[in-house]
Amino acid sequence: MSKHTLSVMVENEPGVLSRVAGLFSGRGFNIYSLNVAPTLEKGVSLMTIVAEGDEAIVEQIVKQLRKLIPTVKVKDLTQLSSVDREMVLLKVNAEDSKRAEILRIVDIFRCKVVDVSVDELIIEVTGDQGKIGALINLLTRFGIKEIARTGNVAMKRSMQIDL
Amino acid sequence: MKLTGAQILLKCLEMEGVDVMFGFPGGAVIDIFDEIPKSSVEHILVRHEQGAIHAADGYARATGHVGVCLVTSGPGATNTVTGIATAYADSIPVVIFTGQVPRALIGNDAFQEVDIVGITRPCTKHNYLVQDIEDLASTVKQAFYLARSGRPGPVLVDLPKDIQQQLAEFHYPEDVSMRSYKPTKKPHVGQIRKVVKLLKNAKRPLIYSGGGVITSGGHDELTWLGQTLNIPVTSTLMGLGAFPGDDDLFLGMLGMHGTYAANMAVNNCDLLLAVGARFDDRVTGKVDTFAPNATIVHVDVDPTSIQKNVSVHVPLVADCKSALAALQKETEVSLGDFDWKASYGDWVSKVQGWAAEHPLTYNDDETSIKPQYVVEKIYEITEGDAIIATEVGQNQMWAAQFYKYKKPNTLLTSGGLGTMGYGFPAALGAQRAFPDKLVIDVAGDGSIQMCIQEMMTAVCNKLPVKIIILNNGYLGMVRQWQELFYEKNYCSTCMDAQPDFVKLAEAYGAAGFRVTEKKDVESTLREAFKVDKPVIVDIRVEREENVYPMVPAGASLTEMLLV
Ligand SMILES: Cc1ncc(C[n+]2csc(CCOP(=O)(O)OP(=O)(O)O)c2C)c(N)n1
């Protein structure tokens, strides 16, 4: 079992999201995260889906996605060199005594503080899985009260280097 | 001139060449029904919407054209779901029109509202809710195109009532262009060469042919390939009729109730050419031991079928007919003088030896009527020139084993979903397409009761389908499993409380016969086939007869229980 990031271009028509999501649930495939938004091309949306499964399952998922009538293109980015990003908002406990330390971490990780109150901060962070994981780790001991994540967005790099 | 949505729909159907549709009215489609008498499209009124969708499906299987079904919203729509799933499982082209509440009420739990697009999403090839009258004609065009192209399948179009009433200019698009849907049809030349090379080097090739050959119209090409290259052919249930069933090279069905020869051939072949078949679990048995010595070539128009259940050495994504034609051409060009007969001679004798050793057989009996005997008689009397529909269960397997299908589109059976109640309405659809043909539904006493209400449709539309009930008073196939694998715990499979089928036929205005003696089977069948109206022949067969050979679920194909 491994995580695969799939980039799926679809016709932006009613019901398309449930067609895609239904394909996963109907076949017992697990979606880890799913992100959708319009692209520059008129009427086409891009979904970034992170799914879990062994190679054979992921191959089936990709084929089944291609088989859906509104699907324009499917790429499995896992085999390619790609840029992966996720945006996360974290609401963290921040009493006076801890605030300086939290801000130092925010600074090191190049995140942004987007809301401040007496004893809380909301932090915006963008990055790949590793960076976000590390930040969450560090902030956990202060107490994370709430978290909102976009799920991955990903794009194939222009220069593909043979690995 | 502007037309209403309902008028536009009928114009579209006329332009698609639809001459008949099967359906049932209701408030949400009354506008369409209002227009039907003014169009060239005939409507056949069924008695239950499941009958309508199966009839449209049977029409499609028998003709190779798209079948059409029209029903109302809510319960009318949900009653078609079993039939839609049936058509989907067997890749049958049908277009289903459902009424929907007016757009303004959608999502409000209105009277007879149901999200049929949502409900049928997993069992249609695609479906639509028409939200704008300007999209109606192009949606219908797309629906027919999708239903019949690529891997065919059911397509549903949901039509809100206010759309049916709105006015718009009618314009039917000439062709369909969808950036997201471009089904592959032509085979890859390199792969074709590879296959021909494999054929040349093979010693023990076997063709495993499926429903895709029939859907693509590739039976002539398949027959050429088998007969000219001298390759034995085995078939799935769905593929029966694509290769002449009376040819010496034909081994019959493979798999769970396949022949000894077919299953042994799969086990021993060194090259398996799978065409338009999808390695269903009823065919492969235990996957790890399926065709263990073979290089597997898989031709299928649907890439998702390839590598799904077994790992394939040479994938060939193409329409089966074009792929078989390309194979024919390539063999003729590159190996025109190759001696195929000699090359596979030993193998063919070996396979035919297996067939002779364990032919399909049963212990015939003078005191009771064996169901297999009945099917054999049907074959003899019709000389294989009938359209056979089946229900599901033992009756279906015997109809597959003991009737030789010589032509494609002559067996209508629910292969993928195994839908009891399918056969009779499907037979009606086929009979409507071919009024002069003998259309027979081989039935079980359980299955026939699932859509028996269509007897009225048969009688009043003069569709003289012959229902032959192999009446064993059991849900026989389930009873067989209980006998073999559940210590004869016949829980809920005894069906000896049953209607008087002869009177039932007569109550509808059809004819009924009952046969209890073996000596009367043939004469009664002959007489029944001559009656010019629908007929039920209730034949009391040996109650605990089983279907053999049988490969227990999950076992290897060579682990067959023989007669
Ligand atoms: C709609 C539906 N319900 C249940 C089944 C499960 N099932 C498969 S075969 C069978 C028995 C069929 O009995 P009958 O029609 O009498 O035919 P026989 O096997 O006796 O020939 C049943 C219940 C099914 N295939 N379809």
JSON list of N, CA, C and O and ligand atoms in Angstrom, two decimals, chain B residues 50 82 371 391-398 414 417-422 442-450 469-480 492-493 495 541 543 545 547, ligand 1:
[
{"chain": "B", "resi": 50, "resn": "GLN", "atom": "N", "xyz": [-39.98, -2.84, -14.95]},
{"chain": "B", "resi": 50, "resn": "GLN", "atom": "CA", "xyz": [-38.86, -3.79, -15.12]},
{"chain": "B", "resi": 50, "resn": "GLN", "atom": "C", "xyz": [-39.02, -4.51, -16.46]},
{"chain": "B", "resi": 50, "resn": "GLN", "atom": "O", "xyz": [-38.04, -4.80, -17.14]},
{"chain": "B", "resi": 82, "resn": "THR", "atom": "N", "xyz": [-33.16, -2.47, -11.75]},
{"chain": "B", "resi": 82, "resn": "THR", "atom": "CA", "xyz": [-32.65, -3.84, -11.94]},
{"chain": "B", "resi": 82, "resn": "THR", "atom": "C", "xyz": [-32.32, -4.10, -13.41]},
{"chain": "B", "resi": 82, "resn": "THR", "atom": "O", "xyz": [-31.30, -4.70, -13.73]},
{"chain": "B", "resi": 371, "resn": "PRO", "atom": "N", "xyz": [-34.56, -32.27, -17.55]},
{"chain": "B", "resi": 371, "resn": "PRO", "atom": "CA", "xyz": [-34.61, -30.93, -18.15]},
{"chain": "B", "resi": 371, "resn": "PRO", "atom": "C", "xyz": [-33.68, -30.81, -19.37]},
{"chain": "B", "resi": 371, "resn": "PRO", "atom": "O", "xyz": [-34.02, -30.13, -20.35]},
{"chain": "B", "resi": 391, "resn": "GLU", "atom": "N", "xyz": [-34.22, -17.50, -18.37]},
{"chain": "B", "resi": 391, "resn": "GLU", "atom": "CA", "xyz": [-34.28, -16.90, -17.05]},
{"chain": "B", "resi": 391, "resn": "GLU", "atom": "C", "xyz": [-32.92, -17.19, -16.40]},
{"chain": "B", "resi": 391, "resn": "GLU", "atom": "O", "xyz": [-31.95, -17.37, -17.10]},
{"chain": "B", "resi": 392, "resn": "VAL", "atom": "N", "xyz": [-32.89, -17.27, -15.07]},
{"chain": "B", "resi": 392, "resn": "VAL", "atom": "CA", "xyz": [-31.60, -17.48, -14.41]},
{"chain": "B", "resi": 392, "resn": "VAL", "atom": "C", "xyz": [-31.70, -18.69, -13.49]},
{"chain": "B", "resi": 392, "resn": "VAL", "atom": "O", "xyz": [-32.73, -18.91, -12.86]},
{"chain": "B", "resi": 393, "resn": "GLY", "atom": "N", "xyz": [-30.65, -19.44, -13.48]},
{"chain": "B", "resi": 393, "resn": "GLY", "atom": "CA", "xyz": [-30.61, -20.62, -12.63]},
{"chain": "B", "resi": 393, "resn": "GLY", "atom": "C", "xyz": [-30.19, -21.83, -13.44]},
{"chain": "B", "resi": 393, "resn": "GLY", "atom": "O", "xyz": [-29.48, -21.71, -14.44]},
{"chain": "B", "resi": 394, "resn": "GLN", "atom": "N", "xyz": [-30.65, -22.99, -13.03]},
{"chain": "B", "resi": 394, "resn": "GLN", "atom": "CA", "xyz": [-30.30, -24.21, -13.76]},
{"chain": "B", "resi": 394, "resn": "GLN", "atom": "C", "xyz": [-30.82, -24.15, -15.19]},
{"chain": "B", "resi": 394, "resn": "GLN", "atom": "O", "xyz": [-30.15, -24.56, -16.14]},
{"chain": "B", "resi": 395, "resn": "ASN", "atom": "N", "xyz": [-32.06, -23.60, -15.36]},
{"chain": "B", "resi": 395, "resn": "ASN", "atom": "CA", "xyz": [-32.64, -23.50, -16.69]},
{"chain": "B", "resi": 395, "resn": "ASN", "atom": "C", "xyz": [-31.70, -22.78, -17.65]},
{"chain": "B", "resi": 395, "resn": "ASN", "atom": "O", "xyz": [-31.54, -23.15, -18.81]},
{"chain": "B", "resi": 396, "resn": "GLN", "atom": "N", "xyz": [-31.05, -21.74, -17.14]},
{"chain": "B", "resi": 396, "resn": "GLN", "atom": "CA", "xyz": [-30.14, -20.93, -17.95]},
{"chain": "B", "resi": 396, "resn": "GLN", "atom": "C", "xyz": [-28.91, -21.75, -18.37]},
{"chain": "B", "resi": 396, "resn": "GLN", "atom": "O", "xyz": [-28.49, -21.73, -19.52]},
{"chain": "B", "resi": 397, "resn": "MET", "atom": "N", "xyz": [-28.38, -22.50, -17.42]},
{"chain": "B", "resi": 397, "resn": "MET", "atom": "CA", "xyz": [-27.18, -23.29, -17.71]},
{"chain": "B", "resi": 397, "resn": "MET", "atom": "C", "xyz": [-27.50, -24.42, -18.69]},
{"chain": "B", "resi": 397, "resn": "MET", "atom": "O", "xyz": [-26.74, -24.70, -19.61]},
{"chain": "B", "resi": 398, "resn": "TRP", "atom": "N", "xyz": [-28.66, -25.06, -18.51]},
{"chain": "B", "resi": 398, "resn": "TRP", "atom": "CA", "xyz": [-29.01, -26.13, -19.44]},
{"chain": "B", "resi": 398, "resn": "TRP", "atom": "C", "xyz": [-29.27, -25.56, -20.84]},
{"chain": "B", "resi": 398, "resn": "TRP", "atom": "O", "xyz": [-28.91, -26.17, -21.85]},
{"chain": "B", "resi": 414, "resn": "SER", "atom": "N", "xyz": [-29.17, -13.07, -19.04]},
{"chain": "B", "resi": 414, "resn": "SER", "atom": "CA", "xyz": [-28.53, -12.14, -18.13]},
{"chain": "B", "resi": 414, "resn": "SER", "atom": "C", "xyz": [-27.28, -12.79, -17.57]},
{"chain": "B", "resi": 414, "resn": "SER", "atom": "O", "xyz": [-27.34, -13.54, -16.60]},
{"chain": "B", "resi": 417, "resn": "LEU", "atom": "N", "xyz": [-25.26, -9.99, -14.43]},
{"chain": "B", "resi": 417, "resn": "LEU", "atom": "CA", "xyz": [-25.99, -9.73, -13.19]},
{"chain": "B", "resi": 417, "resn": "LEU", "atom": "C", "xyz": [-26.76, -10.96, -12.74]},
{"chain": "B", "resi": 417, "resn": "LEU", "atom": "O", "xyz": [-27.04, -11.12, -11.56]},
{"chain": "B", "resi": 418, "resn": "GLY", "atom": "N", "xyz": [-27.14, -11.82, -13.69]},
{"chain": "B", "resi": 418, "resn": "GLY", "atom": "CA", "xyz": [-27.90, -13.01, -13.33]},
{"chain": "B", "resi": 418, "resn": "GLY", "atom": "C", "xyz": [-29.27, -12.64, -12.79]},
{"chain": "B", "resi": 418, "resn": "GLY", "atom": "O", "xyz": [-29.63, -12.99, -11.67]},
{"chain": "B", "resi": 419, "resn": "THR", "atom": "N", "xyz": [-30.06, -11.94, -13.60]},
{"chain": "B", "resi": 419, "resn": "THR", "atom": "CA", "xyz": [-31.32, -11.39, -13.15]},
{"chain": "B", "resi": 419, "resn": "THR", "atom": "C", "xyz": [-32.48, -12.34, -13.42]},
{"chain": "B", "resi": 419, "resn": "THR", "atom": "O", "xyz": [-32.88, -12.53, -14.57]},
{"chain": "B", "resi": 420, "resn": "MET", "atom": "N", "xyz": [-33.03, -12.93, -12.37]},
{"chain": "B", "resi": 420, "resn": "MET", "atom": "CA", "xyz": [-34.25, -13.72, -12.54]},
{"chain": "B", "resi": 420, "resn": "MET", "atom": "C", "xyz": [-35.36, -12.77, -13.00]},
{"chain": "B", "resi": 420, "resn": "MET", "atom": "O", "xyz": [-35.46, -11.65, -12.51]},
{"chain": "B", "resi": 421, "resn": "GLY", "atom": "N", "xyz": [-36.18, -13.22, -13.92]},
{"chain": "B", "resi": 421, "resn": "GLY", "atom": "CA", "xyz": [-37.23, -12.36, -14.45]},
{"chain": "B", "resi": 421, "resn": "GLY", "atom": "C", "xyz": [-36.83, -11.66, -15.73]},
{"chain": "B", "resi": 421, "resn": "GLY", "atom": "O", "xyz": [-37.64, -10.98, -16.36]},
{"chain": "B", "resi": 422, "resn": "TYR", "atom": "N", "xyz": [-35.59, -11.82, -16.14]},
{"chain": "B", "resi": 422, "resn": "TYR", "atom": "CA", "xyz": [-35.10, -11.16, -17.35]},
{"chain": "B", "resi": 422, "resn": "TYR", "atom": "C", "xyz": [-35.69, -11.76, -18.62]},
{"chain": "B", "resi": 422, "resn": "TYR", "atom": "O", "xyz": [-36.08, -11.06, -19.56]},
{"chain": "B", "resi": 442, "resn": "VAL", "atom": "N", "xyz": [-36.65, -20.04, -22.13]},
{"chain": "B", "resi": 442, "resn": "VAL", "atom": "CA", "xyz": [-36.44, -21.22, -21.30]},
{"chain": "B", "resi": 442, "resn": "VAL", "atom": "C", "xyz": [-36.43, -20.75, -19.85]},
{"chain": "B", "resi": 442, "resn": "VAL", "atom": "O", "xyz": [-35.59, -19.92, -19.48]},
{"chain": "B", "resi": 443, "resn": "ALA", "atom": "N", "xyz": [-37.37, -21.24, -19.07]},
{"chain": "B", "resi": 443, "resn": "ALA", "atom": "CA", "xyz": [-37.60, -20.64, -17.75]},
{"chain": "B", "resi": 443, "resn": "ALA", "atom": "C", "xyz": [-37.54, -21.66, -16.63]},
{"chain": "B", "resi": 443, "resn": "ALA", "atom": "O", "xyz": [-37.68, -22.87, -16.84]},
{"chain": "B", "resi": 444, "resn": "GLY", "atom": "N", "xyz": [-37.37, -21.14, -15.43]},
{"chain": "B", "resi": 444, "resn": "GLY", "atom": "CA", "xyz": [-37.56, -21.94, -14.22]},
{"chain": "B", "resi": 444, "resn": "GLY", "atom": "C", "xyz": [-38.88, -21.52, -13.60]},
{"chain": "B", "resi": 444, "resn": "GLY", "atom": "O", "xyz": [-39.37, -20.41, -13.88]},
{"chain": "B", "resi": 445, "resn": "ASP", "atom": "N", "xyz": [-39.44, -22.36, -12.77]},
{"chain": "B", "resi": 445, "resn": "ASP", "atom": "CA", "xyz": [-40.73, -22.00, -12.17]},
{"chain": "B", "resi": 445, "resn": "ASP", "atom": "C", "xyz": [-40.59, -20.84, -11.19]},
{"chain": "B", "resi": 445, "resn": "ASP", "atom": "O", "xyz": [-41.55, -20.10, -10.96]},
{"chain": "B", "resi": 446, "resn": "GLY", "atom": "N", "xyz": [-39.39, -20.64, -10.66]},
{"chain": "B", "resi": 446, "resn": "GLY", "atom": "CA", "xyz": [-39.19, -19.49, -9.78]},
{"chain": "B", "resi": 446, "resn": "GLY", "atom": "C", "xyz": [-39.06, -18.20, -10.58]},
{"chain": "B", "resi": 446, "resn": "GLY", "atom": "O", "xyz": [-39.81, -17.24, -10.38]},
{"chain": "B", "resi": 447, "resn": "SER", "atom": "N", "xyz": [-38.13, -18.18, -11.51]},
{"chain": "B", "resi": 447, "resn": "SER", "atom": "CA", "xyz": [-37.85, -16.95, -12.27]},
{"chain": "B", "resi": 447, "resn": "SER", "atom": "C", "xyz": [-39.07, -16.43, -13.02]},
{"chain": "B", "resi": 447, "resn": "SER", "atom": "O", "xyz": [-39.28, -15.22, -13.10]},
{"chain": "B", "resi": 448, "resn": "ILE", "atom": "N", "xyz": [-39.84, -17.34, -13.60]},
{"chain": "B", "resi": 448, "resn": "ILE", "atom": "CA", "xyz": [-40.91, -16.88, -14.47]},
{"chain": "B", "resi": 448, "resn": "ILE", "atom": "C", "xyz": [-41.92, -16.06, -13.69]},
{"chain": "B", "resi": 448, "resn": "ILE", "atom": "O", "xyz": [-42.60, -15.19, -14.24]},
{"chain": "B", "resi": 449, "resn": "GLN", "atom": "N", "xyz": [-41.98, -16.32, -12.38]},
{"chain": "B", "resi": 449, "resn": "GLN", "atom": "CA", "xyz": [-42.96, -15.57, -11.58]},
{"chain": "B", "resi": 449, "resn": "GLN", "atom": "C", "xyz": [-42.51, -14.15, -11.27]},
{"chain": "B", "resi": 449, "resn": "GLN", "atom": "O", "xyz": [-43.27, -13.36, -10.72]},
{"chain": "B", "resi": 450, "resn": "MET", "atom": "N", "xyz": [-41.28, -13.82, -11.64]},
{"chain": "B", "resi": 450, "resn": "MET", "atom": "CA", "xyz": [-40.81, -12.47, -11.32]},
{"chain": "B", "resi": 450, "resn": "MET", "atom": "C", "xyz": [-41.33, -11.41, -12.28]},
{"chain": "B", "resi": 450, "resn": "MET", "atom": "O", "xyz": [-41.41, -10.24, -11.93]},
{"chain": "B", "resi": 469, "resn": "ILE", "atom": "N", "xyz": [-41.37, -23.80, -19.25]},
{"chain": "B", "resi": 469, "resn": "ILE", "atom": "CA", "xyz": [-40.95, -23.84, -17.85]},
{"chain": "B", "resi": 469, "resn": "ILE", "atom": "C", "xyz": [-40.38, -25.23, -17.54]},
{"chain": "B", "resi": 469, "resn": "ILE", "atom": "O", "xyz": [-41.08, -26.23, -17.67]},
{"chain": "B", "resi": 470, "resn": "LEU", "atom": "N", "xyz": [-39.11, -25.25, -17.16]},
{"chain": "B", "resi": 470, "resn": "LEU", "atom": "CA", "xyz": [-38.52, -26.50, -16.68]},
{"chain": "B", "resi": 470, "resn": "LEU", "atom": "C", "xyz": [-38.87, -26.54, -15.20]},
{"chain": "B", "resi": 470, "resn": "LEU", "atom": "O", "xyz": [-38.12, -26.05, -14.34]},
{"chain": "B", "resi": 471, "resn": "ASN", "atom": "N", "xyz": [-40.06, -27.05, -14.93]},
{"chain": "B", "resi": 471, "resn": "ASN", "atom": "CA", "xyz": [-40.64, -26.91, -13.60]},
{"chain": "B", "resi": 471, "resn": "ASN", "atom": "C", "xyz": [-40.16, -28.01, -12.66]},
{"chain": "B", "resi": 471, "resn": "ASN", "atom": "O", "xyz": [-40.58, -29.15, -12.75]},
{"chain": "B", "resi": 472, "resn": "ASN", "atom": "N", "xyz": [-39.26, -27.60, -11.76]},
{"chain": "B", "resi": 472, "resn": "ASN", "atom": "CA", "xyz": [-38.75, -28.56, -10.78]},
{"chain": "B", "resi": 472, "resn": "ASN", "atom": "C", "xyz": [-39.29, -28.27, -9.38]},
{"chain": "B", "resi": 472, "resn": "ASN", "atom": "O", "xyz": [-38.89, -28.92, -8.41]},
{"chain": "B", "resi": 473, "resn": "GLY", "atom": "N", "xyz": [-40.14, -27.27, -9.26]},
{"chain": "B", "resi": 473, "resn": "GLY", "atom": "CA", "xyz": [-40.71, -26.98, -7.95]},
{"chain": "B", "resi": 473, "resn": "GLY", "atom": "C", "xyz": [-39.70, -26.48, -6.94]},
{"chain": "B", "resi": 473, "resn": "GLY", "atom": "O", "xyz": [-39.95, -26.45, -5.74]},
{"chain": "B", "resi": 474, "resn": "TYR", "atom": "N", "xyz": [-38.55, -26.12, -7.44]},
{"chain": "B", "resi": 474, "resn": "TYR", "atom": "CA", "xyz": [-37.49, -25.59, -6.57]},
{"chain": "B", "resi": 474, "resn": "TYR", "atom": "C", "xyz": [-36.88, -24.35, -7.19]},
{"chain": "B", "resi": 474, "resn": "TYR", "atom": "O", "xyz": [-36.96, -24.16, -8.41]},
{"chain": "B", "resi": 475, "resn": "LEU", "atom": "N", "xyz": [-36.27, -23.54, -6.36]},
{"chain": "B", "resi": 475, "resn": "LEU", "atom": "CA", "xyz": [-35.31, -22.57, -6.86]},
{"chain": "B", "resi": 475, "resn": "LEU", "atom": "C", "xyz": [-34.06, -23.42, -7.09]},
{"chain": "B", "resi": 475, "resn": "LEU", "atom": "O", "xyz": [-33.17, -23.50, -6.25]},
{"chain": "B", "resi": 476, "resn": "GLY", "atom": "N", "xyz": [-34.07, -24.07, -8.24]},
{"chain": "B", "resi": 476, "resn": "GLY", "atom": "CA", "xyz": [-33.19, -25.21, -8.46]},
{"chain": "B", "resi": 476, "resn": "GLY", "atom": "C", "xyz": [-31.71, -24.95, -8.26]},
{"chain": "B", "resi": 476, "resn": "GLY", "atom": "O", "xyz": [-31.00, -25.75, -7.63]},
{"chain": "B", "resi": 477, "resn": "MET", "atom": "N", "xyz": [-31.23, -23.85, -8.79]},
{"chain": "B", "resi": 477, "resn": "MET", "atom": "CA", "xyz": [-29.79, -23.64, -8.70]},
{"chain": "B", "resi": 477, "resn": "MET", "atom": "C", "xyz": [-29.34, -23.42, -7.26]},
{"chain": "B", "resi": 477, "resn": "MET", "atom": "O", "xyz": [-28.28, -23.90, -6.86]},
{"chain": "B", "resi": 478, "resn": "VAL", "atom": "N", "xyz": [-30.17, -22.73, -6.51]},
{"chain": "B", "resi": 478, "resn": "VAL", "atom": "CA", "xyz": [-29.80, -22.52, -5.11]},
{"chain": "B", "resi": 478, "resn": "VAL", "atom": "C", "xyz": [-29.91, -23.84, -4.35]},
{"chain": "B", "resi": 478, "resn": "VAL", "atom": "O", "xyz": [-29.07, -24.18, -3.53]},
{"chain": "B", "resi": 479, "resn": "ARG", "atom": "N", "xyz": [-30.96, -24.61, -4.69]},
{"chain": "B", "resi": 479, "resn": "ARG", "atom": "CA", "xyz": [-31.11, -25.93, -4.08]},
{"chain": "B", "resi": 479, "resn": "ARG", "atom": "C", "xyz": [-29.89, -26.80, -4.38]},
{"chain": "B", "resi": 479, "resn": "ARG", "atom": "O", "xyz": [-29.39, -27.53, -3.53]},
{"chain": "B", "resi": 480, "resn": "GLN", "atom": "N", "xyz": [-29.39, -26.69, -5.61]},
{"chain": "B", "resi": 480, "resn": "GLN", "atom": "CA", "xyz": [-28.19, -27.48, -5.98]},
{"chain": "B", "resi": 480, "resn": "GLN", "atom": "C", "xyz": [-27.01, -27.12, -5.07]},
{"chain": "B", "resi": 480, "resn": "GLN", "atom": "O", "xyz": [-26.29, -28.00, -4.61]},
{"chain": "B", "resi": 492, "resn": "SER", "atom": "N", "xyz": [-35.97, -22.34, 2.21]},
{"chain": "B", "resi": 492, "resn": "SER", "atom": "CA", "xyz": [-36.60, -21.36, 1.31]},
{"chain": "B", "resi": 492, "resn": "SER", "atom": "C", "xyz": [-36.30, -21.57, -0.17]},
{"chain": "B", "resi": 492, "resn": "SER", "atom": "O", "xyz": [-36.25, -20.61, -0.93]},
{"chain": "B", "resi": 493, "resn": "THR", "atom": "N", "xyz": [-36.04, -22.79, -0.57]},
{"chain": "B", "resi": 493, "resn": "THR", "atom": "CA", "xyz": [-35.86, -23.02, -2.01]},
{"chain": "B", "resi": 493, "resn": "THR", "atom": "C", "xyz": [-36.93, -23.93, -2.58]},
{"chain": "B", "resi": 493, "resn": "THR", "atom": "O", "xyz": [-36.97, -24.16, -3.78]},
{"chain": "B", "resi": 495, "resn": "MET", "atom": "N", "xyz": [-40.37, -24.58, -3.94]},
{"chain": "B", "resi": 495, "resn": "MET", "atom": "CA", "xyz": [-41.38, -23.70, -4.55]},
{"chain": "B", "resi": 495, "resn": "MET", "atom": "C", "xyz": [-42.53, -24.54, -5.06]},
{"chain": "B", "resi": 495, "resn": "MET", "atom": "O", "xyz": [-43.09, -24.23, -6.11]},
{"chain": "B", "resi": 541, "resn": "VAL", "atom": "N", "xyz": [-40.32, -31.50, -14.62]},
{"chain": "B", "resi": 541, "resn": "VAL", "atom": "CA", "xyz": [-39.06, -32.22, -14.82]},
{"chain": "B", "resi": 541, "resn": "VAL", "atom": "C", "xyz": [-38.62, -32.88, -13.52]},
{"chain": "B", "resi": 541, "resn": "VAL", "atom": "O", "xyz": [-39.14, -32.57, -12.44]},
{"chain": "B", "resi": 543, "resn": "ARG", "atom": "N", "xyz": [-37.10, -33.46, -10.23]},
{"chain": "B", "resi": 543, "resn": "ARG", "atom": "CA", "xyz": [-37.00, -32.32, -9.32]},
{"chain": "B", "resi": 543, "resn": "ARG", "atom": "C", "xyz": [-35.59, -32.01, -8.83]},
{"chain": "B", "resi": 543, "resn": "ARG", "atom": "O", "xyz": [-35.24, -30.87, -8.60]},
{"chain": "B", "resi": 545, "resn": "GLU", "atom": "N", "xyz": [-32.60, -32.73, -10.29]},
{"chain": "B", "resi": 545, "resn": "GLU", "atom": "CA", "xyz": [-31.53, -32.83, -11.28]},
{"chain": "B", "resi": 545, "resn": "GLU", "atom": "C", "xyz": [-30.54, -31.68, -11.07]},
{"chain": "B", "resi": 545, "resn": "GLU", "atom": "O", "xyz": [-30.94, -30.57, -10.73]},
{"chain": "B", "resi": 547, "resn": "VAL", "atom": "N", "xyz": [-26.93, -29.42, -12.40]},
{"chain": "B", "resi": 547, "resn": "VAL", "atom": "CA", "xyz": [-26.16, -28.98, -13.56]},
{"chain": "B", "resi": 547, "resn": "VAL", "atom": "C", "xyz": [-24.72, -29.45, -13.40]},
{"chain": "B", "resi": 547, "resn": "VAL", "atom": "O", "xyz": [-24.05, -29.11, -12.42]},
{"chain": "C", "resi": 1, "resn": "LIG", "atom": "C1", "xyz": [-33.64, -11.40, -8.87]},
{"chain": "C", "resi": 1, "resn": "LIG", "atom": "C2", "xyz": [-32.86, -12.56, -8.35]},
{"chain": "C", "resi": 1, "resn": "LIG", "atom": "N1", "xyz": [-33.06, -13.02, -7.10]},
{"chain": "C", "resi": 1, "resn": "LIG", "atom": "C3", "xyz": [-32.35, -14.07, -6.64]},
{"chain": "C", "resi": 1, "resn": "LIG", "atom": "C4", "xyz": [-31.42, -14.70, -7.42]},
{"chain": "C", "resi": 1, "resn": "LIG", "atom": "C5", "xyz": [-30.62, -15.88, -6.87]},
{"chain": "C", "resi": 1, "resn": "LIG", "atom": "N2", "xyz": [-30.89, -17.10, -7.65]},
{"chain": "C", "resi": 1, "resn": "LIG", "atom": "C6", "xyz": [-30.06, -17.53, -8.63]},
{"chain": "C", "resi": 1, "resn": "LIG", "atom": "S1", "xyz": [-30.60, -18.90, -9.36]},
{"chain": "C", "resi": 1, "resn": "LIG", "atom": "C7", "xyz": [-31.96, -18.98, -8.39]},
{"chain": "C", "resi": 1, "resn": "LIG", "atom": "C8", "xyz": [-32.97, -20.08, -8.53]},
{"chain": "C", "resi": 1, "resn": "LIG", "atom": "C9", "xyz": [-33.78, -19.91, -9.74]},
{"chain": "C", "resi": 1, "resn": "LIG", "atom": "O1", "xyz": [-34.86, -20.80, -9.67]},
{"chain": "C", "resi": 1, "resn": "LIG", "atom": "P1", "xyz": [-35.75, -21.13, -10.91]},
{"chain": "C", "resi": 1, "resn": "LIG", "atom": "O2", "xyz": [-36.11, -19.88, -11.63]},
{"chain": "C", "resi": 1, "resn": "LIG", "atom": "O3", "xyz": [-36.88, -21.98, -10.46]},
{"chain": "C", "resi": 1, "resn": "LIG", "atom": "O4", "xyz": [-34.79, -21.89, -11.88]},
{"chain": "C", "resi": 1, "resn": "LIG", "atom": "P2", "xyz": [-34.04, -23.30, -11.74]},
{"chain": "C", "resi": 1, "resn": "LIG", "atom": "O5", "xyz": [-32.70, -23.02, -11.14]},
{"chain": "C", "resi": 1, "resn": "LIG", "atom": "O6", "xyz": [-34.89, -24.19, -10.89]},
{"chain": "C", "resi": 1, "resn": "LIG", "atom": "O7", "xyz": [-33.93, -23.74, -13.15]},
{"chain": "C", "resi": 1, "resn": "LIG", "atom": "C10", "xyz": [-31.96, -17.92, -7.48]},
{"chain": "C", "resi": 1, "resn": "LIG", "atom": "C11", "xyz": [-32.99, -17.72, -6.45]},
{"chain": "C", "resi": 1, "resn": "LIG", "atom": "C12", "xyz": [-31.23, -14.18, -8.72]},
{"chain": "C", "resi": 1, "resn": "LIG", "atom": "N3", "xyz": [-30.34, -14.69, -9.56]},
{"chain": "C", "resi": 1, "resn": "LIG", "atom": "N4", "xyz": [-31.98, -13.14, -9.16]}
]
